[in-house]
């Protein structure tokens, strides 16, 4: 019970800290946003990025408040647990004290009967000796002489014998009753009391373990939500926001704004290049075989390849140069380089050479363009038609049955999806084998690729953290579980030829 009290106290203090943190974070983000808007009405790319930057922190503050509320609920449940446990122990204690008092009363009554028995037996003995003129018990002649006749002495001895006999019977009866009470107490009541106390303690322990597990799940959800706010595939993570800052464009806008204030006077500046936007038909002519935004079945029929070439090229470079890179697939590359790589793959996928210094100098650019390709698939790697089947299999508690369920759904995938999934999981299996260097185990990789590979049933593959409700967050957990289970059991599910 003391452990429950300690846990309740810890969670209450933790909730208070999180609540204060969330309130102060929201207050700071809102005040900084308001002051920045007043001071910089025309802020350019930096202002847009900074405003979104502060919005991310405000979102984290709101999530911390929700986390604090959830932790408070757990603490309240622990408080109820402590009260119920104290009540149960008090009831058992009262029953124990009642039986102890009954036993103590029986012992006291027995002692009284024993004293009475000894007293009357002693008087009977003295009367017997007086009756037989025992010199030790016959009063001396003198002032107080024994003037009792033999008949009186016989009467005294008879009365003393009757009293002694009755006292003996009472003492024996009380001794039998007391021993019976003691036997009943030690053989029945005391074991039952100890068992009841153990039941109360066991119930408290089970409930405490459940509440701590509940707290752990809430904590994991909060960390996942914070992670999605800080780094996501929608370009709203902190690093992605900073990459959107264009100091040259901001400077140009700043100078132009002052030029407009100077009565139309313009300062000397170069005319910027404006790229011509070609029509879709023209782009089709220039890029006859694009790979981004093209269905896997179409790619297989068009390129005569079981596994898309872009996946093979990126995976081979990562396996050659990036397996020991800390945070591989978790860290994002530079957006300009990612878009450059994307355009190169769309122009001529077979002609792209990823072994140049320009590309291998930052392996995160290659992993980012691969994740982007998966996100832009019209039908995700895990097809929408099988989305609910995968989620249902992931929800199976028994691990062996869960693996069997996922194996069955995977075997029913279209050939293009099956081949691509098998190749990707084989590649990620090589990544996780070196997690002692790259810090990317199956859990981390599944968190990165869960939403990327599965999308969702409605086809919505991206939304800001503000629009994600609790149901969507719960689905994210199952998506991660699907990918992690497949990755953990890669060799059992796909039975690869290599050792």
Coordinates of C-alpha atoms in Angstrom, one line a residue:
X1 CA 0.0 0.0 0.0
X2 CA 2.9 2.3 0.7
X3 CA 4.2 1.7 -2.8
X4 CA 0.8 2.9 -4.2
X5 CA 1.0 6.0 -2.1
X6 CA 4.5 6.7 -3.3
X7 CA 3.4 6.2 -7.0
X8 CA 0.3 8.4 -6.5
X9 CA 2.5 11.2 -5.0
X10 CA 5.0 10.9 -7.8
X11 CA 2.3 11.0 -10.5
X12 CA 0.6 14.0 -8.9
X13 CA 3.9 15.9 -8.8
X14 CA 4.6 14.8 -12.4
X15 CA 1.2 16.0 -13.6
X16 CA 1.7 19.3 -11.9
X17 CA 5.1 19.7 -13.5
X18 CA 3.7 18.8 -17.0
X19 CA 0.8 21.2 -16.5
X20 CA 3.0 24.1 -15.5
X21 CA 5.4 23.2 -18.4
X22 CA 2.5 23.1 -20.9
X23 CA 0.9 26.4 -19.7
X24 CA 4.2 28.2 -19.8
X25 CA 5.1 26.8 -23.2
X26 CA 1.7 27.9 -24.7
X27 CA 2.0 31.3 -23.0
X28 CA 5.6 31.8 -24.3
X29 CA 4.8 30.7 -27.9
X30 CA 1.6 32.9 -28.1
X31 CA 3.3 36.0 -26.6
X32 CA 6.3 35.6 -28.9
X33 CA 4.0 35.1 -31.9
X34 CA 1.9 38.2 -31.1
X35 CA 5.0 40.4 -30.5
X36 CA 6.6 39.2 -33.7
X37 CA 3.4 39.9 -35.8
X38 CA 3.3 43.4 -34.4
X39 CA 7.0 44.1 -35.0
X40 CA 7.3 42.4 -38.4
X41 CA 4.1 42.7 -40.4
X42 CA 6.0 41.7 -43.6
X43 CA 8.2 38.9 -42.4
X44 CA 9.0 36.9 -45.6
X45 CA 10.1 33.3 -45.5
X46 CA 11.7 33.7 -42.1
X47 CA 8.6 35.1 -40.6
X48 CA 6.5 32.2 -42.0
X49 CA 9.0 29.7 -40.7
X50 CA 9.2 31.4 -37.3
X51 CA 5.5 31.5 -36.9
X52 CA 5.2 27.8 -37.7
X53 CA 8.1 27.2 -35.4
X54 CA 6.3 28.8 -32.5
X55 CA 3.1 27.0 -33.5
X56 CA 4.9 23.6 -33.1
X57 CA 5.9 24.7 -29.6
X58 CA 2.3 25.7 -28.8
X59 CA 1.1 22.3 -30.0
X60 CA 3.7 20.6 -27.8
X61 CA 2.3 22.7 -24.8
X62 CA -1.2 21.6 -25.6
X63 CA -0.2 18.0 -25.8
X64 CA 1.6 18.3 -22.4
X65 CA -1.6 19.6 -20.9
X66 CA -3.5 16.6 -22.2
X67 CA -0.7 14.4 -20.9
X68 CA -1.0 16.1 -17.5
X69 CA -4.7 15.5 -17.4
X70 CA -4.3 11.8 -18.3
X71 CA -1.6 11.4 -15.6
X72 CA -3.9 13.1 -13.0
X73 CA -6.6 10.5 -13.8
X74 CA -4.1 7.7 -13.1
X75 CA -3.1 9.4 -9.8
X76 CA -6.8 9.7 -8.9
X77 CA -7.4 6.0 -9.5
X78 CA -4.4 5.2 -7.4
X79 CA -5.8 7.4 -4.6
X80 CA -9.1 5.4 -4.8
X81 CA -7.0 2.2 -4.7
X82 CA -5.2 3.4 -1.5
X83 CA -8.6 4.2 0.2
X84 CA -10.1 0.8 -0.8
X85 CA -7.0 -1.0 0.4
X86 CA -7.0 0.8 3.7
X87 CA -10.7 0.0 4.1
X88 CA -10.2 -3.6 3.4
X89 CA -7.2 -3.9 5.8
X90 CA -9.3 -2.1 8.5
X91 CA -12.1 -4.6 8.1
X92 CA -9.8 -7.5 8.4
X93 CA -8.1 -5.9 11.4
X94 CA -11.4 -5.4 13.1
X95 CA -12.3 -9.0 12.6
X96 CA -8.9 -10.1 14.0
X97 CA -9.3 -7.9 17.0
X98 CA -12.7 -9.3 17.7
X99 CA -11.4 -12.9 17.7
X100 CA -8.4 -11.9 19.8
X101 CA -10.7 -10.3 22.4
X102 CA -12.8 -13.4 22.5
X103 CA -9.7 -15.5 23.1
X104 CA -8.4 -13.1 25.7
X105 CA -11.7 -13.1 27.5
X106 CA -11.7 -16.9 27.5
X107 CA -8.1 -17.0 29.0
X108 CA -9.1 -14.5 31.7
X109 CA -12.2 -16.5 32.6
X110 CA -10.1 -19.7 32.7
X111 CA -7.6 -18.0 35.1
X112 CA -10.4 -17.0 37.4
X113 CA -11.8 -20.5 37.4
X114 CA -8.4 -21.9 38.1
X115 CA -7.8 -19.5 41.1
X116 CA -11.2 -20.4 42.5
X117 CA -10.5 -24.1 42.0
X118 CA -7.2 -23.8 43.8
X119 CA -8.7 -21.7 46.6
X120 CA -11.5 -24.2 47.3
X121 CA -9.2 -27.2 47.0
X122 CA -6.9 -25.6 49.5
X123 CA -9.8 -25.0 51.9
X124 CA -10.9 -28.6 51.4
X125 CA -7.4 -29.8 52.2
X126 CA -7.3 -27.7 55.4
X127 CA -10.7 -29.0 56.5
X128 CA -9.6 -32.6 56.0
X129 CA -6.4 -32.0 58.1
X130 CA -8.4 -30.2 60.8
X131 CA -10.9 -33.0 60.8
X132 CA -8.0 -35.5 61.4
X133 CA -6.4 -33.3 64.1
X134 CA -3.3 -32.4 62.0
X135 CA -1.2 -30.3 64.5
X136 CA -0.2 -27.9 61.7
X137 CA -3.8 -27.0 61.0
X138 CA -5.4 -27.3 64.4
X139 CA -5.5 -23.9 66.4
X140 CA -3.3 -23.9 69.5
X141 CA -5.0 -24.0 72.9
X142 CA -5.1 -20.7 74.6
X143 CA -7.1 -17.5 73.9
X144 CA -8.5 -18.9 70.6
X145 CA -9.0 -22.5 71.3
X146 CA -10.6 -24.9 68.8
X147 CA -14.0 -25.5 70.4
X148 CA -15.5 -27.1 67.3
X149 CA -16.9 -30.6 67.8
X150 CA -16.2 -33.5 65.5
X151 CA -19.6 -33.1 63.9
X152 CA -18.9 -29.5 63.1
X153 CA -15.5 -30.5 61.6
X154 CA -17.2 -33.1 59.5
X155 CA -19.7 -30.6 58.3
X156 CA -17.0 -28.1 57.4
X157 CA -15.1 -30.8 55.5
X158 CA -18.2 -31.8 53.6
X159 CA -19.0 -28.2 52.6
X160 CA -15.4 -27.6 51.5
X161 CA -15.5 -30.8 49.5
X162 CA -18.7 -29.8 47.7
X163 CA -17.3 -26.4 46.9
X164 CA -14.0 -27.9 45.7
X165 CA -15.9 -30.4 43.5
X166 CA -18.0 -27.7 41.9
X167 CA -14.9 -25.5 41.4
X168 CA -13.1 -28.5 39.8
X169 CA -16.0 -29.1 37.4
X170 CA -16.2 -25.4 36.4
X171 CA -12.4 -25.3 35.9
X172 CA -12.5 -28.4 33.7
X173 CA -15.4 -27.1 31.6
X174 CA -13.8 -23.7 31.2
X175 CA -10.4 -25.3 30.3
X176 CA -12.1 -27.4 27.7
X177 CA -14.0 -24.3 26.3
X178 CA -10.8 -22.2 26.3
X179 CA -8.8 -24.8 24.5
X180 CA -11.5 -25.2 22.0
X181 CA -11.5 -21.4 21.4
X182 CA -7.8 -21.4 21.1
X183 CA -7.9 -24.3 18.6
X184 CA -10.6 -22.6 16.6
X185 CA -8.6 -19.3 16.6
X186 CA -5.3 -20.7 15.5
X187 CA -6.7 -23.3 13.0
X188 CA -9.6 -21.4 11.5
X189 CA -9.7 -17.7 12.3
X190 CA -6.0 -16.7 12.2
X191 CA -5.3 -18.5 8.8
X192 CA -8.5 -16.8 7.4
X193 CA -7.3 -13.4 8.7
X194 CA -3.9 -13.9 7.2
X195 CA -5.4 -15.1 3.9
X196 CA -7.7 -12.1 3.8
X197 CA -4.8 -9.7 4.4
X198 CA -2.9 -11.4 1.6
X199 CA -5.9 -11.1 -0.8
X200 CA -6.1 -7.4 0.0
X201 CA -2.4 -7.0 -0.6
X202 CA -2.5 -9.0 -3.8
X203 CA -5.4 -7.0 -5.2
X204 CA -3.5 -3.8 -4.4
X205 CA -0.3 -5.0 -6.2
X206 CA -2.3 -6.1 -9.3
X207 CA -4.1 -2.8 -9.5
X208 CA -0.9 -0.8 -8.9
X209 CA 0.9 -2.7 -11.7
X210 CA -2.0 -2.0 -14.0
X211 CA -2.0 1.7 -13.3
X212 CA 1.7 1.9 -13.8
X213 CA 1.4 0.1 -17.1
X214 CA -1.4 2.5 -18.0
X215 CA 0.9 5.4 -17.2
X216 CA 3.6 3.9 -19.3
X217 CA 1.3 3.7 -22.3
X218 CA 0.1 7.3 -21.8
X219 CA 3.7 8.4 -21.6
X220 CA 4.6 6.5 -24.8
X221 CA 1.7 8.2 -26.6
X222 CA 2.8 11.6 -25.4
X223 CA 6.3 11.0 -26.6
X224 CA 5.1 9.8 -29.9
X225 CA 2.8 12.8 -30.3
X226 CA 5.8 15.1 -29.5
X227 CA 7.9 13.3 -32.0
X228 CA 5.4 13.7 -34.7
X229 CA 5.1 17.4 -33.9
X230 CA 8.9 17.9 -34.0
X231 CA 9.6 15.8 -37.1
X232 CA 7.0 14.6 -39.6
X233 CA 6.7 13.9 -43.3
X234 CA 4.5 17.0 -43.9
X235 CA 7.4 19.4 -43.9
X236 CA 6.2 20.9 -40.6
X237 CA 9.1 19.6 -38.4
X238 CA 11.6 22.1 -36.9
X239 CA 14.4 21.1 -39.3
X240 CA 12.1 21.3 -42.3
X241 CA 10.9 24.7 -41.3
X242 CA 14.4 26.1 -40.9
X243 CA 15.2 24.8 -44.4
X244 CA 12.4 26.9 -45.8
X245 CA 14.1 30.1 -44.8
X246 CA 15.5 32.0 -47.8
X247 CA 17.6 34.9 -46.6
X248 CA 18.2 36.2 -50.2
X249 CA 14.5 36.3 -51.0
X250 CA 13.8 38.0 -47.7
X251 CA 16.5 40.6 -48.3
X252 CA 15.1 41.2 -51.8
X253 CA 11.6 41.7 -50.4
X254 CA 12.9 43.9 -47.7
X255 CA 14.7 46.2 -50.2
X256 CA 11.6 46.3 -52.5
X257 CA 9.4 47.3 -49.5
X258 CA 11.7 50.3 -48.9
X259 CA 11.8 51.0 -52.6
X260 CA 8.1 51.4 -52.6
X261 CA 8.3 53.9 -49.8
X262 CA 10.7 56.1 -51.7
X263 CA 8.1 57.6 -54.1
X264 CA 8.7 55.0 -56.7
X265 CA 12.5 55.2 -56.7
X266 CA 14.0 51.8 -57.5
X267 CA 17.4 50.5 -56.7
X268 CA 19.6 48.7 -59.1
X269 CA 19.0 45.0 -59.0
X270 CA 19.1 42.0 -61.4
X271 CA 16.0 40.7 -63.0
X272 CA 15.3 37.3 -61.4
X273 CA 15.0 34.2 -63.5
X274 CA 11.4 32.9 -63.8
X275 CA 11.2 29.3 -64.8
X276 CA 8.7 28.5 -67.5
X277 CA 6.0 26.1 -66.3
X278 CA 5.5 23.5 -68.9
X279 CA 2.3 21.7 -69.5
X280 CA 1.7 18.1 -68.4
X281 CA 1.9 16.8 -71.9
X282 CA 5.3 18.4 -72.4
X283 CA 6.6 17.0 -69.1
X284 CA 5.4 13.6 -70.3
X285 CA 7.5 13.9 -73.4
X286 CA 10.6 15.0 -71.4
X287 CA 10.1 12.4 -68.7
X288 CA 8.6 9.4 -70.5
X289 CA 9.2 7.0 -67.7
X290 CA 8.7 8.8 -64.3
X291 CA 8.9 6.8 -61.1
X292 CA 7.3 9.2 -58.6
X293 CA 3.6 9.0 -58.3
X294 CA 3.4 5.8 -60.4
X295 CA 1.6 2.7 -59.2
X296 CA 3.8 -0.3 -58.4
X297 CA 1.9 -2.6 -60.8
X298 CA 2.4 -0.1 -63.6
X299 CA 6.1 0.2 -62.8
X300 CA 6.5 -3.6 -62.9
X301 CA 4.7 -3.9 -66.3
X302 CA 6.5 -1.0 -67.8
X303 CA 10.1 -1.6 -66.6
X304 CA 9.9 -5.4 -66.5
X305 CA 11.4 -5.4 -63.0
X306 CA 10.0 -7.1 -60.0
X307 CA 11.5 -4.6 -57.6
X308 CA 11.4 -0.9 -58.6
X309 CA 14.9 0.3 -59.7
X310 CA 14.8 3.4 -57.5
X311 CA 14.5 1.2 -54.4
X312 CA 17.3 -1.1 -55.5
X313 CA 19.7 1.8 -56.2
X314 CA 18.9 3.7 -53.0
X315 CA 19.1 0.5 -50.8
X316 CA 22.4 -0.6 -52.3
X317 CA 24.1 2.8 -51.7
X318 CA 22.8 2.8 -48.1
X319 CA 24.0 -0.7 -47.5
X320 CA 27.5 0.3 -48.9
X321 CA 28.0 3.6 -47.2
X322 CA 25.3 4.3 -44.7
X323 CA 24.7 1.2 -42.4
X324 CA 26.9 2.7 -39.6
X325 CA 25.4 6.2 -39.9
X326 CA 23.6 7.2 -36.6
X327 CA 19.9 7.9 -37.2
X328 CA 19.8 6.5 -40.7
X329 CA 16.3 7.0 -42.2
X330 CA 15.3 9.1 -39.1
X331 CA 17.3 12.2 -40.1
X332 CA 16.1 14.2 -43.0
X333 CA 18.2 15.5 -45.9
X334 CA 18.4 18.9 -47.5
X335 CA 15.2 19.7 -49.4
X336 CA 17.0 21.2 -52.4
X337 CA 19.1 18.1 -52.8
X338 CA 16.1 15.9 -52.3
X339 CA 14.1 17.7 -55.1
X340 CA 17.2 17.5 -57.4
X341 CA 17.4 13.7 -56.9
X342 CA 13.7 13.3 -57.5
X343 CA 13.9 15.2 -60.8
X344 CA 16.9 13.1 -61.8
X345 CA 15.0 9.8 -61.1
X346 CA 12.0 11.0 -62.9
X347 CA 14.1 12.0 -66.0
X348 CA 16.1 8.8 -66.2
X349 CA 16.0 6.3 -63.3
X350 CA 18.5 3.9 -64.9
X351 CA 21.0 6.7 -65.6
X352 CA 21.1 8.1 -62.1
X353 CA 24.5 7.5 -60.5
X354 CA 24.3 7.7 -56.7
X355 CA 28.0 6.9 -56.2
X356 CA 29.1 10.4 -57.0
X357 CA 30.6 12.5 -54.2
X358 CA 27.7 14.9 -54.5
X359 CA 25.2 12.3 -53.4
X360 CA 27.1 10.0 -51.0
X361 CA 28.4 13.0 -49.0
X362 CA 25.1 13.2 -47.3
X363 CA 23.4 9.8 -47.2
X364 CA 20.3 11.4 -45.6
X365 CA 19.4 12.9 -49.0
X366 CA 19.2 9.4 -50.5
X367 CA 17.1 8.0 -47.7
X368 CA 14.8 11.0 -47.8
X369 CA 14.1 10.7 -51.5
X370 CA 13.3 7.0 -51.0
X371 CA 10.8 7.8 -48.3
X372 CA 9.3 10.5 -50.5
X373 CA 8.9 8.0 -53.3
X374 CA 7.0 5.6 -51.0
X375 CA 4.8 8.4 -49.7
X376 CA 3.8 9.5 -53.2
X377 CA 2.7 6.0 -54.4
X378 CA -0.9 6.3 -55.5
X379 CA -1.7 3.0 -53.7
X380 CA 0.6 2.5 -50.6
X381 CA 3.0 -0.4 -50.4
X382 CA 0.4 -1.9 -48.0
X383 CA -2.6 -1.5 -50.4
X384 CA -5.7 0.3 -49.2
X385 CA -7.8 -2.8 -50.0
X386 CA -5.8 -4.7 -47.3
X387 CA -5.4 -1.9 -44.8
X388 CA -8.0 -3.2 -42.3
X389 CA -6.8 -6.8 -42.7
X390 CA -3.3 -5.7 -41.6
X391 CA -4.7 -3.7 -38.7
X392 CA -6.8 -6.6 -37.6
X393 CA -3.8 -8.9 -37.6
X394 CA -1.7 -6.4 -35.7
X395 CA -4.3 -6.3 -32.9
X396 CA -3.9 -10.0 -32.2
X397 CA -2.3 -10.3 -28.7
X398 CA -0.7 -13.7 -29.1
X399 CA 2.6 -13.0 -31.0
X400 CA 2.7 -16.3 -32.9
X401 CA -0.9 -15.9 -34.1
X402 CA -0.2 -12.3 -35.0
X403 CA 2.8 -13.3 -37.2
X404 CA 0.7 -16.0 -38.8
X405 CA -2.1 -13.5 -39.5
X406 CA 0.3 -11.0 -41.1
X407 CA 1.9 -13.8 -43.1
X408 CA -1.4 -14.8 -44.5
X409 CA -2.3 -11.2 -45.6
X410 CA 1.2 -10.6 -47.1
X411 CA 0.9 -13.8 -49.2
X412 CA -2.3 -12.4 -50.7
X413 CA -0.6 -9.1 -51.8
X414 CA -0.2 -8.4 -55.6
X415 CA 3.1 -9.5 -57.0
X416 CA 4.5 -6.0 -57.3
X417 CA 3.6 -5.1 -53.7
X418 CA 4.9 -8.5 -52.4
X419 CA 8.3 -8.3 -54.2
X420 CA 8.8 -4.6 -53.1
X421 CA 7.9 -5.3 -49.5
X422 CA 10.2 -8.4 -49.4
X423 CA 13.1 -6.4 -50.8
X424 CA 12.5 -3.4 -48.5
X425 CA 12.2 -5.6 -45.3
X426 CA 15.4 -7.4 -46.3
X427 CA 17.1 -4.0 -46.6
X428 CA 15.8 -2.7 -43.3
X429 CA 16.8 -6.0 -41.6
X430 CA 20.4 -5.3 -42.6
X431 CA 20.0 -1.8 -41.1
X432 CA 18.7 -3.1 -37.8
X433 CA 21.5 -5.7 -37.6
X434 CA 23.9 -2.9 -37.1
X435 CA 21.8 -0.9 -34.6
X436 CA 24.6 -0.9 -32.1
X437 CA 26.2 1.6 -34.5
X438 CA 23.3 3.4 -36.2
X439 CA 20.9 3.3 -33.2
X440 CA 18.0 2.2 -35.5
X441 CA 16.4 -1.0 -34.2
X442 CA 13.1 -2.4 -35.5
X443 CA 11.0 -0.2 -33.2
X444 CA 12.7 3.0 -34.5
X445 CA 12.5 1.9 -38.1
X446 CA 8.8 0.9 -37.7
X447 CA 8.0 4.3 -36.3
X448 CA 9.6 6.0 -39.3
X449 CA 8.0 3.7 -42.0
X450 CA 4.6 2.9 -40.4
X451 CA 2.6 5.8 -41.8
X452 CA 4.9 6.1 -44.8
X453 CA 4.2 2.5 -46.0
X454 CA 0.5 2.1 -44.9
X455 CA -1.1 5.5 -45.4
X456 CA -4.7 5.1 -44.2
X457 CA -7.9 3.7 -45.4
X458 CA -9.3 7.0 -46.7
X459 CA -6.1 7.7 -48.6
X460 CA -5.1 10.7 -46.5
X461 CA -1.4 10.4 -46.0
X462 CA -0.6 13.6 -44.2
X463 CA -2.2 16.1 -41.8
X464 CA -1.0 18.5 -39.3
X465 CA -0.7 17.4 -35.7
X466 CA -3.6 19.8 -34.8
X467 CA -6.0 17.8 -37.0
X468 CA -5.0 14.4 -35.7
X469 CA -7.5 13.0 -33.2
X470 CA -7.1 10.3 -30.7
X471 CA -8.4 7.6 -33.1
X472 CA -5.8 8.5 -35.7
X473 CA -3.1 8.4 -33.1
X474 CA -4.3 4.9 -32.0
X475 CA -4.2 3.8 -35.7
X476 CA -0.6 5.0 -35.9
X477 CA 0.4 2.7 -33.1
X478 CA -1.1 -0.3 -35.0
X479 CA 0.6 0.8 -38.2
X480 CA 3.9 0.8 -36.3
X481 CA 3.1 -2.6 -34.9
X482 CA 2.5 -4.0 -38.3
X483 CA 5.8 -2.9 -39.7
X484 CA 7.8 -3.9 -36.5
X485 CA 6.2 -7.4 -36.4
X486 CA 7.1 -8.0 -40.1
X487 CA 10.6 -6.7 -39.6
X488 CA 11.2 -8.7 -36.4
X489 CA 10.0 -11.9 -38.2
X490 CA 11.4 -11.1 -41.7
X491 CA 13.1 -14.5 -42.2
X492 CA 10.1 -16.4 -40.9
X493 CA 7.6 -14.6 -43.1
X494 CA 9.6 -14.3 -46.4
X495 CA 12.0 -17.2 -46.0
X496 CA 14.9 -15.5 -47.9
X497 CA 17.5 -17.5 -49.8
X498 CA 20.4 -15.8 -48.2
X499 CA 21.5 -17.0 -44.7

